[in-house]
Amino acid sequence: KTYEALFKESPRIDKWTFSTNGIAICGLHSIPAIGFGPGNETYAHAPNEKVPVDHLEKASAFYALLPFLL
């Protein structure tokens, strides 16, 4: 709902090819979790990690609105 409210389109549901803390939160402790964040996964957790500023702006807007729509 949050993504659609902000961006007027459905989110892309996919998997990441890198690891996050979600493996412990959801996998070990059975607490539902989602992954959402800015950037291109090609650069995630890499020496040349980088994130476009417009991705940061969009992710920040999502994080700000999410608690109000839960």
Short mmCIF file of N, CA and C in Angstrom, two decimals:
data_model
loop_
_atom_site.label_atom_id
_atom_site.label_comp_id
_atom_site.label_asym_id
_atom_site.label_seq_id
_atom_site.Cartn_x
_atom_site.Cartn_y
_atom_site.Cartn_z
N LYS A 1 0.82 -1.20 0.00
CA LYS A 1 0.00 0.00 0.00
C LYS A 1 0.87 1.26 0.00
N THR A 2 1.91 1.24 0.80
CA THR A 2 2.78 2.42 0.90
C THR A 2 3.45 2.72 -0.43
N TYR A 3 4.02 1.70 -1.05
CA TYR A 3 4.71 1.89 -2.33
C TYR A 3 3.73 2.41 -3.38
N GLU A 4 2.55 1.79 -3.45
CA GLU A 4 1.56 2.20 -4.45
C GLU A 4 1.06 3.61 -4.20
N ALA A 5 0.90 3.99 -2.93
CA ALA A 5 0.45 5.34 -2.60
C ALA A 5 1.47 6.39 -3.04
N LEU A 6 2.73 6.09 -2.88
CA LEU A 6 3.79 7.05 -3.23
C LEU A 6 4.09 7.10 -4.72
N PHE A 7 4.20 5.94 -5.33
CA PHE A 7 4.75 5.86 -6.69
C PHE A 7 3.72 5.52 -7.76
N LYS A 8 2.47 5.32 -7.35
CA LYS A 8 1.37 5.07 -8.30
C LYS A 8 1.62 3.88 -9.21
N GLU A 9 2.29 2.87 -8.66
CA GLU A 9 2.51 1.62 -9.38
C GLU A 9 2.76 0.51 -8.37
N SER A 10 2.63 -0.72 -8.81
CA SER A 10 2.87 -1.86 -7.92
C SER A 10 4.37 -2.05 -7.73
N PRO A 11 4.78 -2.48 -6.53
CA PRO A 11 6.21 -2.74 -6.32
C PRO A 11 6.64 -3.99 -7.06
N ARG A 12 7.91 -4.06 -7.39
CA ARG A 12 8.47 -5.26 -8.00
C ARG A 12 8.83 -6.22 -6.87
N ILE A 13 8.24 -7.39 -6.89
CA ILE A 13 8.51 -8.41 -5.87
C ILE A 13 9.58 -9.35 -6.44
N ASP A 14 10.68 -9.48 -5.72
CA ASP A 14 11.81 -10.26 -6.22
C ASP A 14 12.64 -10.72 -5.04
N LYS A 15 13.80 -11.25 -5.32
CA LYS A 15 14.73 -11.66 -4.26
C LYS A 15 16.04 -10.92 -4.46
N TRP A 16 16.79 -10.79 -3.37
CA TRP A 16 18.11 -10.21 -3.46
C TRP A 16 19.14 -11.32 -3.55
N THR A 17 20.26 -11.04 -4.18
CA THR A 17 21.32 -12.04 -4.30
C THR A 17 22.40 -11.84 -3.25
N PHE A 18 22.09 -11.05 -2.23
CA PHE A 18 23.02 -10.83 -1.11
C PHE A 18 22.25 -11.05 0.18
N SER A 19 22.95 -11.11 1.27
CA SER A 19 22.31 -11.40 2.56
C SER A 19 21.99 -10.12 3.33
N THR A 20 20.97 -10.22 4.19
CA THR A 20 20.58 -9.14 5.09
C THR A 20 20.31 -9.73 6.47
N ASN A 21 19.99 -8.89 7.42
CA ASN A 21 19.60 -9.38 8.74
C ASN A 21 18.25 -10.09 8.72
N GLY A 22 17.54 -10.00 7.61
CA GLY A 22 16.27 -10.70 7.48
C GLY A 22 16.40 -12.20 7.65
N ILE A 23 17.57 -12.74 7.36
CA ILE A 23 17.78 -14.18 7.53
C ILE A 23 17.61 -14.58 8.99
N ALA A 24 18.04 -13.74 9.91
CA ALA A 24 17.86 -14.03 11.34
C ALA A 24 16.47 -13.64 11.80
N ILE A 25 16.03 -12.46 11.42
CA ILE A 25 14.74 -11.96 11.88
C ILE A 25 13.61 -12.89 11.45
N CYS A 26 13.56 -13.22 10.18
CA CYS A 26 12.49 -14.06 9.65
C CYS A 26 12.85 -15.54 9.69
N GLY A 27 14.03 -15.87 9.21
CA GLY A 27 14.42 -17.27 9.10
C GLY A 27 14.62 -17.97 10.42
N LEU A 28 15.27 -17.33 11.36
CA LEU A 28 15.55 -17.98 12.65
C LEU A 28 14.50 -17.70 13.71
N HIS A 29 13.92 -16.49 13.68
CA HIS A 29 13.00 -16.09 14.75
C HIS A 29 11.55 -16.00 14.31
N SER A 30 11.27 -16.30 13.06
CA SER A 30 9.90 -16.33 12.51
C SER A 30 9.16 -15.01 12.66
N ILE A 31 9.88 -13.90 12.61
CA ILE A 31 9.26 -12.57 12.64
C ILE A 31 9.17 -12.10 11.19
N PRO A 32 7.97 -11.83 10.69
CA PRO A 32 7.83 -11.40 9.30
C PRO A 32 8.71 -10.18 9.00
N ALA A 33 9.33 -10.19 7.85
CA ALA A 33 10.22 -9.09 7.46
C ALA A 33 10.12 -8.86 5.96
N ILE A 34 10.35 -7.62 5.55
CA ILE A 34 10.46 -7.30 4.13
C ILE A 34 11.80 -6.62 3.91
N GLY A 35 12.29 -6.71 2.70
CA GLY A 35 13.50 -5.99 2.34
C GLY A 35 13.12 -4.87 1.39
N PHE A 36 13.55 -3.68 1.70
CA PHE A 36 13.29 -2.54 0.82
C PHE A 36 14.42 -1.55 1.02
N GLY A 37 14.99 -1.09 -0.05
CA GLY A 37 16.04 -0.10 0.11
C GLY A 37 16.51 0.44 -1.22
N PRO A 38 17.28 1.52 -1.15
CA PRO A 38 17.77 2.17 -2.35
C PRO A 38 18.98 1.45 -2.94
N GLY A 39 19.25 1.75 -4.18
CA GLY A 39 20.48 1.27 -4.79
C GLY A 39 20.30 0.10 -5.73
N ASN A 40 21.41 -0.32 -6.28
CA ASN A 40 21.47 -1.45 -7.20
C ASN A 40 22.21 -2.56 -6.48
N GLU A 41 21.61 -3.74 -6.42
CA GLU A 41 22.22 -4.83 -5.65
C GLU A 41 23.60 -5.24 -6.17
N THR A 42 23.92 -4.89 -7.39
CA THR A 42 25.25 -5.17 -7.93
C THR A 42 26.33 -4.54 -7.07
N TYR A 43 26.01 -3.39 -6.47
CA TYR A 43 26.99 -2.65 -5.67
C TYR A 43 26.82 -2.87 -4.16
N ALA A 44 25.84 -3.66 -3.76
CA ALA A 44 25.58 -3.86 -2.33
C ALA A 44 26.70 -4.66 -1.67
N HIS A 45 27.13 -4.20 -0.52
CA HIS A 45 28.16 -4.89 0.27
C HIS A 45 29.44 -5.11 -0.54
N ALA A 46 29.80 -4.13 -1.36
CA ALA A 46 30.99 -4.24 -2.20
C ALA A 46 31.91 -3.04 -1.95
N PRO A 47 33.19 -3.18 -2.29
CA PRO A 47 34.12 -2.06 -2.07
C PRO A 47 33.71 -0.79 -2.83
N ASN A 48 33.02 -0.97 -3.96
CA ASN A 48 32.61 0.18 -4.76
C ASN A 48 31.12 0.51 -4.56
N GLU A 49 30.61 0.21 -3.37
CA GLU A 49 29.18 0.43 -3.10
C GLU A 49 28.81 1.89 -3.34
N LYS A 50 27.68 2.09 -4.01
CA LYS A 50 27.19 3.44 -4.28
C LYS A 50 25.68 3.39 -4.46
N VAL A 51 25.04 4.53 -4.22
CA VAL A 51 23.59 4.63 -4.31
C VAL A 51 23.23 5.95 -4.98
N PRO A 52 22.41 5.92 -6.02
CA PRO A 52 21.97 7.18 -6.64
C PRO A 52 21.14 8.02 -5.65
N VAL A 53 21.32 9.33 -5.68
CA VAL A 53 20.61 10.22 -4.76
C VAL A 53 19.10 10.08 -4.92
N ASP A 54 18.60 9.95 -6.15
CA ASP A 54 17.15 9.83 -6.32
C ASP A 54 16.62 8.55 -5.68
N HIS A 55 17.41 7.50 -5.61
CA HIS A 55 17.00 6.28 -4.90
C HIS A 55 16.88 6.56 -3.41
N LEU A 56 17.82 7.33 -2.86
CA LEU A 56 17.77 7.69 -1.44
C LEU A 56 16.53 8.52 -1.13
N GLU A 57 16.20 9.44 -2.01
CA GLU A 57 15.02 10.29 -1.81
C GLU A 57 13.74 9.45 -1.82
N LYS A 58 13.63 8.54 -2.76
CA LYS A 58 12.44 7.69 -2.84
C LYS A 58 12.34 6.75 -1.65
N ALA A 59 13.45 6.16 -1.25
CA ALA A 59 13.44 5.26 -0.10
C ALA A 59 13.09 6.02 1.18
N SER A 60 13.60 7.22 1.33
CA SER A 60 13.30 8.03 2.51
C SER A 60 11.81 8.36 2.58
N ALA A 61 11.22 8.69 1.45
CA ALA A 61 9.78 8.97 1.41
C ALA A 61 8.99 7.72 1.81
N PHE A 62 9.41 6.57 1.33
CA PHE A 62 8.74 5.31 1.68
C PHE A 62 8.83 5.06 3.18
N TYR A 63 10.04 5.17 3.74
CA TYR A 63 10.24 4.93 5.17
C TYR A 63 9.42 5.91 6.01
N ALA A 64 9.29 7.14 5.56
CA ALA A 64 8.53 8.14 6.32
C ALA A 64 7.04 7.85 6.31
N LEU A 65 6.52 7.36 5.20
CA LEU A 65 5.08 7.10 5.08
C LEU A 65 4.66 5.75 5.66
N LEU A 66 5.52 4.77 5.61
CA LEU A 66 5.18 3.40 6.03
C LEU A 66 4.49 3.31 7.39
N PRO A 67 4.99 3.92 8.45
CA PRO A 67 4.34 3.76 9.77
C PRO A 67 2.90 4.27 9.80
N PHE A 68 2.61 5.27 8.97
CA PHE A 68 1.26 5.83 8.96
C PHE A 68 0.26 4.94 8.25
N LEU A 69 0.73 4.04 7.41
CA LEU A 69 -0.16 3.16 6.65
C LEU A 69 -0.20 1.74 7.18
N LEU A 70 0.56 1.45 8.22
CA LEU A 70 0.53 0.10 8.81
C LEU A 70 -0.74 -0.11 9.60
#
